[in-house]
Amino acid sequence: MKLQVMSALAVSVLFVLASAVPTFAAVPDGWSTPTDLASVGEDAGSAEIAVAPDNTLVAVWSHNGGSGSVIRSRASTDRGVTWAAPVDLTVAGQSPNTAEVVASPDGSFTAVWRVSITGDRIVQSSTSTDGGTTWSAPTNLSSAGLDASGHKIVAAPDGSRTVVWSGSNGTGADLLSASSDDGGVTWTAPVTLSAAGDWSRLADLAVGPNNELTAVWSRHDGMTNAVRTSTSVDGGATWLPAVALSTAGVTTDAPEVAVGLSGVITAIWTSNNTADAIVRARTSTDNGATWSAIIDISPAGAISRHTAIGVGPDGTVVAVWVKRVGANSAVEATSSVDGGLSWTAPVALSPSGTQANSPRITAAFDNSFSVIWDSYVGVDKVMQSSTTVDRGATWSPRIDLSALHPQMDYARIVAASDGALAAVWLVSTGGPNNVGGGSDIVQAVMGLIAPAVTSGTPPAPQTDVPYSFALTASGSPASTFAITAGSLPAGLTLSSEGVISGTPTTAGESTFTIVASNGATSDATASYVLTTLALLPPTGTALGLPLLAGGMIVLLCGAVLVAVSRLPRWAL
C-alpha cells in the first residue's frame, strides 16, 4: 500500500490547526534507537503508521504467530518513546494482511485490511476512539464473490472516512469505494468508480479541503495500463465519470495523488517507454473536471519508478522516485511551488553507487518535507532519511536511521502536528528474505529534536504570596528541567516538568540557570534573575480600628493608651 501524505490526516489536521505555528522545524537532530514493536518470531508484514492531532501514534501490521495471522496494533502517546501493549484487531484463522490505518480530526483511528472468508478476499475495517487502546469489531466493506485487493483509506476534514479497492470477478476488476459518516460504525454499499469491463488496480486516494475525494488507478485494456481518475464532491456517494490522465497506448504504473489546502489536485505516475520510464504529472483546479497538460518531471533516458508524492500547507508539492543507473539506483526528488505548473530539476537524495529503494514522504505543517528509503550497503540494508526546509530547493545530508540488516523494507513516515517525525518499517531477523531462518519484525523510530527554551522571563514574585510559573521548551522527546547553577528565591522549587512554584519567604535578588534536557540530544540552558518583592502593607482600617504603618493598631480607653498590637496578616 502507498502512504498518501497530505491526504487523510494531513489535510484534516491542517483545518484544525490552520493558524497554528509548529513549535519546531521538522529537521531531526538525529533519530532514536529503533524500538521493536513486533517480537522475534511474529513474522510481521505490511506495517503502517498514523498520527492523531494530539500526537498519538498508532502502528498496525499483520502478525503471524504460527497459529494463523491477525491484524495487530500498538499505540504511543509520547511520540514513540514508549509503546502500549499490542492489541489484536481480528480473530485468528482468517489470514488477514495488508493493513492500513488513518487518523481523523477527532483523534479516532480507522484501520482497514484484507481477509479471506469462505474463499473470498474481503476488505474489513475497525475503529478505535480511545487512541488505539480498544477497537470495534471488524466490519465487512466489500462484497462476497469479488476478490478484493489494493485498498486505500482516507479521513476527510468533516470526519468521514472513505476506502477504495479493486474487486475482481475473474473477467474484470472494478474500482469500488465505500464511505462512513458516523466514525466507521456503518459504511455505505460499494460504489463503482471504473467503467464496466475494465481491469482496474493500484488505486490511490486523496481528500481535499472541502471533503472532496479524488481517486487515481491503473486500467488495463488488454494491451497497456492507462491511468484513470475520478472525483467525488458528495462524500463518495457519487463519482464523476472516469477520465484518462496518461497518454493512450503508453503503459503506465503506480499512480499517486495529493490535494493541497487550495484544492489543487496533483497526480503523478510512471510511463514506461521502450528506452526509459518517465515520471509524469498533471494537475486540476476544478475538482477533477479538467486537467493540465502532461509534464515530464523525471529525466528522459532513465528508468524512474516507485513514486511518492506529498503536498505542504502552502501548496508546495514534492515528488520522489527511484532512478535506476546501471546496476545501481538512487532516490531523486523534485518540487513545484506553482501548483504543479513547473518543477525543479531533480535532486539525488541517496548516495551514488548504491541501490536505494521504495521512498516514502511526509509533509509537516511548517512546509518541510522528509523522505525515508532503504538502501543497500554491501549485501546489507539500512534505512535512510533526508529533509528539506526550503520547499525542495536543498536537502539535508542523509541520515542513517537503523543498523545494517540483511533485509529491511516497507518504510512509512509521518509528521505530527508540531513537526515531530516517526517512522516504521519491517526488518528481517534472518538472512535476506529470511533464508536460513528468521522472521520479519516491525521497528519504529522517532525524530529527535534538540530542546530550545521557549518561555519568557518569569514574573517577579512577592513574599508570602503563592507563586507559579511554567517553563516551556520545544523539542522531541519532551524535556525535563533542573537547576544547574544558582538558586531559586527562598520558598520556591522547580519541578522536573518545569513548574516554578511555592510561596516566597524572603525579599531580594536570586540568580539561577536552568537546563532543559530530553536525554537524547544536546541540552538547552537559560539564566534568569528574579527579584522577590516585599509585600507592601495595605492602608485603611482593620476590624473597624485605626490602622498604622506595619499593621499596628491602637486601642484606646477614654484618653488613655492601653495597648499596641500588630494584627496578623489574615486580619488585614
Coordinates of C-alpha atoms in Angstrom, one line a residue:
M1 CA 0.0 0.0 0.0
K2 CA 1.1 3.5 -0.7
L3 CA 1.3 6.0 2.1
Q4 CA -0.5 9.1 0.8
V5 CA 0.8 12.1 2.6
M6 CA -1.4 15.2 2.8
S7 CA -4.5 13.2 2.3
A8 CA -6.4 11.8 5.3
L9 CA -4.7 13.1 8.4
A10 CA -2.6 15.9 7.0
V11 CA -5.5 17.7 5.3
S12 CA -7.8 17.0 8.2
V13 CA -5.5 18.3 10.9
L14 CA -4.5 21.3 8.9
F15 CA -8.0 22.6 9.2
V16 CA -8.0 22.0 12.9
L17 CA -4.6 23.8 13.3
A18 CA -4.8 26.1 10.3
S19 CA -3.5 29.0 12.4
A20 CA -1.1 27.0 14.5
V21 CA 2.7 27.6 14.2
P22 CA 4.9 24.5 14.7
T23 CA 6.9 24.6 17.8
F24 CA 10.0 23.4 15.9
A25 CA 11.0 22.6 12.4
A26 CA 10.8 19.0 11.2
V27 CA 14.6 18.7 10.6
P28 CA 15.7 15.9 13.1
D29 CA 18.9 16.3 15.0
G30 CA 19.0 12.6 14.9
W31 CA 16.8 9.5 15.3
S32 CA 16.1 7.3 18.3
T33 CA 17.3 3.8 18.6
P34 CA 14.8 1.6 16.8
T35 CA 12.1 0.0 19.0
D36 CA 10.9 -3.5 18.2
L37 CA 7.1 -3.3 18.0
A38 CA 6.7 -6.9 16.9
S39 CA 8.6 -9.5 18.7
V40 CA 11.0 -12.0 17.2
G41 CA 9.1 -14.9 15.7
E42 CA 6.0 -12.9 14.8
D43 CA 6.7 -12.8 11.1
A44 CA 5.1 -9.4 10.7
G45 CA 4.0 -7.8 7.4
S46 CA 2.8 -4.5 5.9
A47 CA 3.4 -2.1 8.7
E48 CA 1.7 1.3 8.6
I49 CA 1.6 4.2 11.0
A50 CA -0.8 7.2 11.6
V51 CA -0.7 10.2 13.9
A52 CA -3.7 12.0 15.5
P53 CA -4.0 15.7 16.2
D54 CA -2.9 15.2 19.8
N55 CA 0.3 13.5 18.5
T56 CA -0.9 9.9 19.5
L57 CA 0.8 7.4 17.2
V58 CA -0.8 4.1 16.1
A59 CA 1.1 1.5 14.2
V60 CA -0.7 -1.6 12.6
W61 CA 0.7 -4.7 10.9
S62 CA -0.2 -8.3 10.1
H63 CA 1.1 -10.8 12.7
N64 CA 1.6 -14.5 12.1
G65 CA 2.3 -16.3 15.3
G66 CA 2.2 -19.8 13.8
S67 CA -1.5 -20.5 14.5
G68 CA -2.8 -18.1 11.9
S69 CA -2.3 -14.4 11.3
V70 CA -4.1 -11.4 12.9
I71 CA -4.0 -7.6 12.5
R72 CA -2.2 -6.1 15.4
S73 CA -1.6 -2.6 16.6
R74 CA 0.3 -0.6 19.2
A75 CA -0.1 3.0 20.3
S76 CA 2.2 5.6 21.7
T77 CA 1.2 8.8 23.5
D78 CA 4.7 10.2 23.9
R79 CA 5.8 10.4 20.2
G80 CA 7.3 6.9 20.2
V81 CA 9.3 7.0 23.4
T82 CA 7.2 4.2 24.8
W83 CA 4.5 2.0 23.3
A84 CA 1.4 0.3 24.8
A85 CA 1.0 -3.4 24.8
P86 CA -0.1 -5.0 21.4
V87 CA -3.8 -5.2 20.6
D88 CA -5.3 -7.6 18.2
L89 CA -8.0 -6.2 15.8
T90 CA -9.0 -9.6 14.3
V91 CA -9.5 -13.2 15.3
A92 CA -7.2 -16.0 14.3
G93 CA -8.0 -18.2 11.3
Q94 CA -8.8 -15.7 8.6
S95 CA -5.3 -14.8 7.4
P96 CA -5.7 -11.0 7.2
N97 CA -2.9 -8.9 5.6
T98 CA -2.0 -5.6 4.1
A99 CA -3.3 -3.4 6.9
E100 CA -3.6 0.4 6.7
V101 CA -4.5 3.0 9.3
V102 CA -5.6 6.6 9.2
A103 CA -6.4 9.2 11.9
S104 CA -9.4 11.5 11.9
P105 CA -9.7 15.1 13.2
D106 CA -11.5 13.9 16.3
G107 CA -8.5 11.7 17.2
S108 CA -10.0 8.4 16.3
F109 CA -8.2 5.8 14.2
T110 CA -9.6 3.6 11.5
A111 CA -7.8 0.5 10.1
V112 CA -8.6 -1.5 7.0
W113 CA -7.2 -4.8 5.8
R114 CA -7.9 -7.7 3.6
V115 CA -9.1 -11.0 5.0
S116 CA -10.0 -14.4 3.5
I117 CA -13.6 -15.5 4.2
T118 CA -15.1 -18.6 2.5
G119 CA -12.6 -18.4 -0.3
D120 CA -13.1 -14.6 -1.0
R121 CA -10.8 -11.8 0.0
I122 CA -12.8 -9.2 1.8
V123 CA -11.9 -5.7 2.8
Q124 CA -12.6 -5.1 6.5
S125 CA -12.4 -2.1 8.9
S126 CA -12.2 -1.4 12.6
T127 CA -12.2 1.9 14.5
S128 CA -10.6 3.0 17.8
T129 CA -12.0 6.0 19.7
D130 CA -9.6 5.8 22.6
G131 CA -6.2 6.2 21.0
G132 CA -5.7 2.6 19.9
T133 CA -6.5 1.1 23.3
T134 CA -9.6 -0.8 22.1
W135 CA -11.0 -1.4 18.6
S136 CA -14.5 -2.1 17.3
A137 CA -15.5 -5.4 15.9
P138 CA -14.4 -5.9 12.2
T139 CA -16.9 -4.7 9.6
N140 CA -17.0 -6.0 6.0
L141 CA -16.8 -3.3 3.4
S142 CA -16.5 -5.3 0.2
S143 CA -19.0 -7.9 -1.2
A144 CA -18.6 -11.7 -1.3
G145 CA -17.8 -13.1 -4.7
L146 CA -15.3 -10.3 -5.6
D147 CA -11.6 -10.8 -4.9
A148 CA -10.6 -7.5 -3.2
S149 CA -7.1 -6.0 -3.4
G150 CA -5.3 -2.7 -3.3
H151 CA -7.3 -0.9 -0.7
K152 CA -6.7 2.7 0.4
I153 CA -8.3 4.7 3.1
V154 CA -8.5 8.5 3.9
A155 CA -10.3 10.6 6.5
A156 CA -11.9 13.9 5.5
P157 CA -11.9 17.2 7.4
D158 CA -15.6 16.5 8.3
G159 CA -14.6 13.2 10.0
S160 CA -16.0 10.9 7.3
R161 CA -13.9 8.0 6.0
T162 CA -13.6 6.6 2.5
V163 CA -12.0 3.4 1.3
V164 CA -11.3 2.4 -2.3
W165 CA -10.2 -1.0 -3.6
S166 CA -10.2 -3.2 -6.6
G167 CA -12.7 -6.0 -6.8
S168 CA -12.2 -8.8 -9.3
N169 CA -14.8 -11.3 -10.5
G170 CA -12.5 -13.2 -12.8
T171 CA -13.5 -11.5 -16.0
G172 CA -12.7 -7.9 -14.9
A173 CA -11.8 -5.8 -11.9
D174 CA -13.9 -2.8 -10.8
L175 CA -12.6 0.1 -8.7
L176 CA -15.0 0.3 -5.8
S177 CA -15.5 2.7 -2.8
A178 CA -17.4 2.7 0.5
S179 CA -17.8 5.6 2.9
S180 CA -18.7 6.1 6.6
D181 CA -20.0 9.4 8.1
D182 CA -20.5 8.0 11.6
G183 CA -17.0 7.3 12.7
G184 CA -16.7 4.0 11.0
V185 CA -19.7 2.4 12.7
T186 CA -21.6 1.9 9.5
W187 CA -20.5 2.0 5.8
T188 CA -22.3 2.6 2.5
A189 CA -22.8 -0.1 0.0
P190 CA -19.9 -0.3 -2.5
V191 CA -20.0 2.3 -5.3
T192 CA -18.3 1.6 -8.7
L193 CA -15.8 4.2 -10.0
S194 CA -14.4 2.5 -13.1
A195 CA -16.1 1.7 -16.4
A196 CA -17.6 -1.8 -17.0
G197 CA -15.2 -4.4 -18.3
D198 CA -12.1 -2.6 -17.0
W199 CA -9.3 -4.3 -15.2
S200 CA -8.6 -1.6 -12.5
R201 CA -6.0 -1.9 -9.9
L202 CA -3.2 0.0 -8.0
A203 CA -5.6 2.8 -6.7
D204 CA -4.6 5.8 -4.7
L205 CA -6.9 8.2 -2.9
A206 CA -6.7 11.8 -1.5
V207 CA -9.1 14.2 0.1
G208 CA -9.4 17.9 -0.3
P209 CA -10.2 20.9 1.9
N210 CA -14.0 20.7 1.2
N211 CA -14.1 16.9 1.7
E212 CA -13.8 16.2 -2.0
L213 CA -12.3 12.8 -2.9
T214 CA -10.0 12.1 -5.8
A215 CA -9.0 8.5 -6.8
V216 CA -6.4 7.5 -9.4
W217 CA -5.8 4.0 -10.6
S218 CA -4.4 1.9 -13.4
R219 CA -6.7 0.4 -16.0
H220 CA -5.6 -2.5 -18.2
D221 CA -7.2 -2.6 -21.7
G222 CA -5.7 -5.9 -22.7
M223 CA -2.5 -4.3 -24.1
T224 CA -1.4 -1.5 -21.9
N225 CA -2.1 0.1 -18.5
A226 CA -3.6 3.6 -18.5
V227 CA -4.1 6.0 -15.6
R228 CA -7.7 6.9 -14.8
T229 CA -9.1 9.3 -12.3
S230 CA -12.5 10.3 -10.8
T231 CA -13.6 12.8 -8.2
S232 CA -16.5 12.8 -5.7
V233 CA -17.8 16.0 -4.1
D234 CA -20.6 14.3 -2.0
G235 CA -18.5 12.2 0.3
G236 CA -18.2 9.2 -2.1
A237 CA -22.0 8.8 -2.7
T238 CA -21.4 9.5 -6.4
W239 CA -18.3 9.9 -8.6
L240 CA -17.6 11.9 -11.8
P241 CA -17.2 9.7 -14.9
A242 CA -13.6 8.3 -15.0
V243 CA -11.2 10.2 -17.3
A244 CA -7.8 9.3 -18.7
L245 CA -4.7 11.1 -17.4
S246 CA -2.0 9.2 -19.3
T247 CA -1.2 9.1 -23.0
A248 CA -3.2 6.5 -24.9
G249 CA -1.1 3.4 -25.9
V250 CA 1.7 4.1 -23.3
T251 CA 1.9 1.6 -20.5
T252 CA 1.8 3.2 -17.1
D253 CA 2.3 2.2 -13.5
A254 CA 1.9 3.3 -9.8
P255 CA -0.3 6.4 -10.0
E256 CA -0.4 8.6 -6.9
V257 CA -2.4 11.7 -6.0
A258 CA -2.3 14.5 -3.5
V259 CA -4.6 17.5 -2.8
G260 CA -3.5 20.8 -1.2
L261 CA -5.4 23.3 1.0
S262 CA -6.3 25.4 -2.0
G263 CA -7.9 22.3 -3.6
V264 CA -5.3 21.8 -6.3
I265 CA -5.1 18.1 -7.2
T266 CA -1.7 16.8 -8.4
A267 CA -1.4 13.3 -9.9
I268 CA 1.8 11.5 -10.8
W269 CA 2.6 8.2 -12.4
T270 CA 5.3 6.4 -14.4
S271 CA 5.1 6.0 -18.2
N272 CA 7.1 3.0 -19.4
N273 CA 8.5 3.6 -22.9
T274 CA 10.9 1.4 -24.9
A275 CA 14.1 3.0 -23.7
D276 CA 13.1 4.6 -20.4
A277 CA 10.4 5.1 -17.7
I278 CA 9.5 8.7 -17.0
V279 CA 7.5 10.1 -14.1
R280 CA 4.8 12.4 -15.3
A281 CA 2.4 14.8 -13.6
R282 CA -0.9 16.6 -14.2
T283 CA -3.0 19.0 -12.1
S284 CA -6.6 20.0 -11.7
T285 CA -8.0 23.2 -10.1
D286 CA -11.7 22.3 -10.6
N287 CA -12.2 19.1 -8.6
G288 CA -11.0 16.9 -11.5
A289 CA -13.3 18.3 -14.2
T290 CA -10.4 19.4 -16.3
W291 CA -6.6 18.7 -16.1
S292 CA -3.5 20.5 -17.2
A293 CA -1.2 19.2 -19.9
I294 CA 1.2 16.3 -19.0
I295 CA 4.6 17.4 -17.7
D296 CA 7.6 15.1 -17.5
I297 CA 9.2 15.6 -14.1
S298 CA 11.9 12.9 -14.2
P299 CA 14.8 12.8 -16.7
A300 CA 14.4 11.2 -20.1
G301 CA 16.7 8.3 -20.9
A302 CA 16.5 6.8 -17.4
I303 CA 14.3 4.3 -15.7
S304 CA 12.4 6.1 -12.9
R305 CA 9.8 4.3 -10.9
H306 CA 8.4 3.7 -7.4
T307 CA 6.9 7.2 -6.9
A308 CA 5.6 9.0 -3.9
I309 CA 4.1 12.5 -3.5
G310 CA 3.4 15.0 -0.7
V311 CA 2.0 18.5 -0.5
G312 CA 2.6 21.1 2.2
P313 CA 0.2 23.7 3.7
D314 CA 1.3 26.4 1.3
G315 CA 0.6 24.2 -1.7
T316 CA 4.3 23.1 -2.4
V317 CA 4.3 19.7 -4.0
V318 CA 7.3 17.3 -3.7
A319 CA 7.5 14.1 -5.8
V320 CA 10.2 11.4 -5.3
W321 CA 11.1 8.3 -7.2
V322 CA 13.8 5.7 -7.7
K323 CA 16.0 6.2 -10.8
R324 CA 18.0 3.2 -11.9
V325 CA 21.5 3.8 -13.3
G326 CA 23.1 0.6 -14.5
A327 CA 23.2 -1.8 -11.5
N328 CA 22.6 1.0 -9.0
S329 CA 19.6 3.1 -8.1
A330 CA 19.1 6.5 -6.5
V331 CA 16.2 8.3 -4.8
E332 CA 15.5 11.6 -6.5
A333 CA 13.2 14.5 -5.6
T334 CA 11.6 17.4 -7.4
S335 CA 9.3 20.1 -6.2
S336 CA 6.7 22.6 -7.5
V337 CA 5.7 25.8 -5.9
D338 CA 3.2 27.0 -8.5
G339 CA 0.5 24.3 -8.3
G340 CA 2.3 21.8 -10.5
L341 CA 2.8 24.0 -13.5
S342 CA 6.6 23.8 -13.3
W343 CA 9.0 21.6 -11.4
T344 CA 12.6 22.0 -10.2
A345 CA 15.5 19.9 -11.6
P346 CA 15.6 16.5 -9.9
V347 CA 18.0 16.3 -6.9
A348 CA 19.6 13.0 -5.7
L349 CA 18.9 12.2 -2.1
S350 CA 20.6 8.9 -1.7
P351 CA 24.4 8.3 -2.3
S352 CA 25.7 7.4 -5.7
G353 CA 26.9 3.9 -6.3
T354 CA 24.3 2.3 -4.1
Q355 CA 20.9 0.7 -4.5
A356 CA 18.2 2.8 -2.9
N357 CA 14.6 1.6 -2.9
S358 CA 11.0 2.4 -2.0
P359 CA 11.0 6.1 -1.0
R360 CA 8.1 7.4 1.1
I361 CA 7.4 11.1 2.0
T362 CA 5.7 13.2 4.6
A363 CA 4.9 16.9 4.7
A364 CA 5.0 18.8 8.0
F365 CA 3.0 21.9 9.0
D366 CA 6.0 24.2 8.5
N367 CA 6.2 23.2 4.8
S368 CA 9.2 21.0 5.5
F369 CA 9.3 17.5 3.8
S370 CA 11.0 14.4 4.9
V371 CA 11.8 11.3 2.8
I372 CA 12.6 7.8 4.0
W373 CA 14.0 4.9 2.0
D374 CA 16.0 1.7 2.3
S375 CA 19.4 1.4 0.7
Y376 CA 21.9 -1.4 0.3
V377 CA 25.3 -1.1 1.9
G378 CA 27.2 -4.0 0.5
V379 CA 25.0 -7.0 1.0
D380 CA 23.0 -5.5 3.9
K381 CA 20.4 -2.7 4.1
V382 CA 20.0 0.4 6.1
M383 CA 17.1 2.9 6.5
Q384 CA 18.0 6.4 5.5
S385 CA 16.2 9.8 5.5
S386 CA 16.6 13.4 4.2
T387 CA 14.7 16.6 4.9
T388 CA 14.1 19.9 3.1
V389 CA 13.0 23.0 4.9
D390 CA 13.1 25.3 1.8
R391 CA 10.4 23.6 -0.2
G392 CA 12.8 21.3 -2.0
A393 CA 15.5 23.8 -3.0
T394 CA 18.0 22.0 -0.8
W395 CA 18.0 18.8 1.2
S396 CA 19.8 17.8 4.4
P397 CA 22.6 15.3 4.4
R398 CA 21.1 11.8 4.5
I399 CA 20.9 10.2 8.0
D400 CA 21.0 6.5 8.8
L401 CA 18.0 5.6 10.9
S402 CA 18.9 1.9 11.6
A403 CA 21.7 -0.5 11.9
L404 CA 22.6 -2.8 9.0
H405 CA 20.4 -5.8 8.4
P406 CA 20.3 -8.5 5.7
Q407 CA 16.8 -7.4 4.7
M408 CA 14.6 -4.4 5.6
D409 CA 11.9 -2.6 3.7
Y410 CA 8.3 -1.2 3.7
A411 CA 9.2 2.0 5.5
R412 CA 6.5 4.5 6.3
I413 CA 6.9 8.0 7.8
V414 CA 4.5 10.6 9.4
A415 CA 4.8 14.1 10.8
A416 CA 2.9 15.1 13.9
S417 CA 1.0 18.4 14.3
D418 CA 4.2 20.1 15.6
G419 CA 6.5 18.6 13.1
A420 CA 7.9 15.7 15.1
L421 CA 8.6 12.7 12.9
A422 CA 8.0 9.0 13.4
A423 CA 8.6 6.0 11.1
V424 CA 8.1 2.3 11.0
W425 CA 9.5 -0.5 8.8
L426 CA 9.9 -4.2 8.5
V427 CA 13.3 -5.9 9.3
S428 CA 14.3 -9.5 8.9
T429 CA 15.9 -11.3 11.8
G430 CA 17.4 -13.9 9.4
G431 CA 19.2 -13.6 6.2
P432 CA 17.8 -11.9 3.0
N433 CA 14.1 -13.0 2.7
N434 CA 14.8 -14.9 6.0
V435 CA 16.9 -17.5 4.2
G436 CA 18.4 -19.7 6.9
G437 CA 15.6 -19.0 9.4
G438 CA 14.3 -15.9 11.0
S439 CA 11.2 -13.7 10.7
D440 CA 10.1 -10.1 9.9
I441 CA 9.5 -7.8 12.8
V442 CA 8.3 -4.2 13.0
Q443 CA 10.6 -1.5 14.2
A444 CA 9.7 2.2 15.0
V445 CA 11.9 5.3 15.4
M446 CA 11.2 8.9 16.3
G447 CA 13.0 12.0 15.0
L448 CA 15.0 13.7 17.7
I449 CA 14.8 17.5 18.1
A450 CA 17.1 19.3 20.5
P451 CA 15.3 21.3 23.1
A452 CA 15.0 25.1 23.0
V453 CA 13.6 27.1 25.9
T454 CA 10.6 28.9 24.7
S455 CA 9.2 30.5 27.8
G456 CA 9.7 34.2 28.6
T457 CA 11.1 35.7 31.8
P458 CA 9.2 34.6 34.9
P459 CA 7.3 37.5 36.6
A460 CA 8.6 38.9 39.9
P461 CA 7.4 37.0 42.9
Q462 CA 6.2 38.6 46.2
T463 CA 6.9 37.5 49.7
D464 CA 4.1 35.5 51.3
V465 CA 2.1 35.3 48.0
P466 CA 1.7 31.9 46.3
Y467 CA 3.6 31.8 43.1
S468 CA 3.6 29.6 40.0
F469 CA 5.2 29.9 36.6
A470 CA 5.7 27.1 33.9
L471 CA 8.9 27.0 31.9
T472 CA 8.4 25.5 28.4
A473 CA 10.8 24.1 25.8
S474 CA 10.3 22.8 22.3
G475 CA 12.0 19.6 21.1
S476 CA 11.3 15.9 20.9
P477 CA 11.2 13.9 23.2
A478 CA 9.7 16.2 25.8
S479 CA 12.3 17.8 28.1
T480 CA 12.7 17.7 31.8
F481 CA 14.0 20.7 33.8
A482 CA 16.6 21.2 36.5
I483 CA 18.6 23.9 38.2
T484 CA 22.3 23.8 37.3
A485 CA 23.6 26.9 38.9
G486 CA 22.5 29.5 41.5
S487 CA 19.2 29.0 43.3
L488 CA 15.6 30.0 43.2
P489 CA 14.2 32.5 45.7
A490 CA 13.7 31.0 49.1
G491 CA 10.4 29.2 49.3
L492 CA 10.3 28.3 45.6
T493 CA 11.1 25.0 43.9
L494 CA 11.4 23.7 40.3
S495 CA 9.6 20.5 39.3
S496 CA 11.0 18.2 36.6
E497 CA 8.1 19.3 34.4
G498 CA 9.4 22.9 34.5
V499 CA 6.9 24.5 37.0
I500 CA 8.4 27.0 39.5
S501 CA 6.1 27.1 42.5
G502 CA 5.8 27.8 46.2
T503 CA 5.5 30.8 48.5
P504 CA 8.5 33.2 48.7
T505 CA 9.6 33.9 52.2
T506 CA 12.4 36.4 51.7
A507 CA 12.7 39.6 49.6
G508 CA 15.8 40.0 47.5
E509 CA 17.5 39.0 44.2
S510 CA 18.1 35.5 43.1
T511 CA 20.1 34.3 40.0
F512 CA 19.8 30.8 38.7
T513 CA 20.3 28.8 35.5
I514 CA 18.0 26.0 34.3
V515 CA 18.7 23.2 31.9
A516 CA 16.1 21.6 29.6
S517 CA 17.1 18.0 28.6
N518 CA 15.4 15.3 26.6
G519 CA 18.1 12.7 27.3
A520 CA 18.7 12.1 23.6
T521 CA 20.2 15.3 22.1
S522 CA 22.1 18.4 23.3
D523 CA 20.6 20.3 26.2
A524 CA 19.3 23.9 26.3
T525 CA 20.0 26.3 29.1
A526 CA 18.6 29.7 30.2
S527 CA 19.6 32.0 33.0
Y528 CA 17.2 34.2 35.0
V529 CA 17.4 36.9 37.7
L530 CA 14.3 37.1 39.9
T531 CA 13.8 39.9 42.4
T532 CA 11.4 38.9 45.1
L533 CA 9.5 42.0 46.3
A534 CA 8.4 42.6 49.9
L535 CA 4.7 42.6 50.3
L536 CA 3.6 46.2 50.8
P537 CA 1.4 46.9 53.8
P538 CA -2.1 47.9 53.0
T539 CA -3.6 51.2 54.1
G540 CA -7.0 51.7 55.7
T541 CA -8.6 50.1 58.8
A542 CA -8.9 46.6 60.2
L543 CA -11.7 45.3 62.3
G544 CA -13.0 48.9 62.5
L545 CA -9.9 50.1 64.3
P546 CA -7.3 52.7 63.2
L547 CA -4.5 51.0 61.2
L548 CA -1.0 52.3 61.3
A549 CA 2.0 51.5 59.2
G550 CA 3.2 47.9 59.6
G551 CA -0.2 46.7 60.6
M552 CA -0.1 48.3 64.1
I553 CA -3.4 49.2 65.8
V554 CA -4.0 51.5 68.8
L555 CA -6.6 50.5 71.4
L556 CA -7.9 53.5 73.4
C557 CA -9.8 53.6 76.7
G558 CA -11.0 57.0 77.1
A559 CA -7.9 59.2 76.7
V560 CA -5.5 56.5 78.0
L561 CA -3.5 54.4 75.7
V562 CA -4.0 50.8 76.9
A563 CA -2.4 48.5 74.2
V564 CA -0.4 48.5 71.0
S565 CA -0.6 45.3 68.9
R566 CA 0.2 44.0 65.4
L567 CA -2.6 42.4 63.6
P568 CA -1.9 39.0 61.9
R569 CA -2.0 39.2 58.1
W570 CA -5.2 37.3 57.9
A571 CA -7.0 40.1 59.6
L572 CA -5.7 42.8 57.3

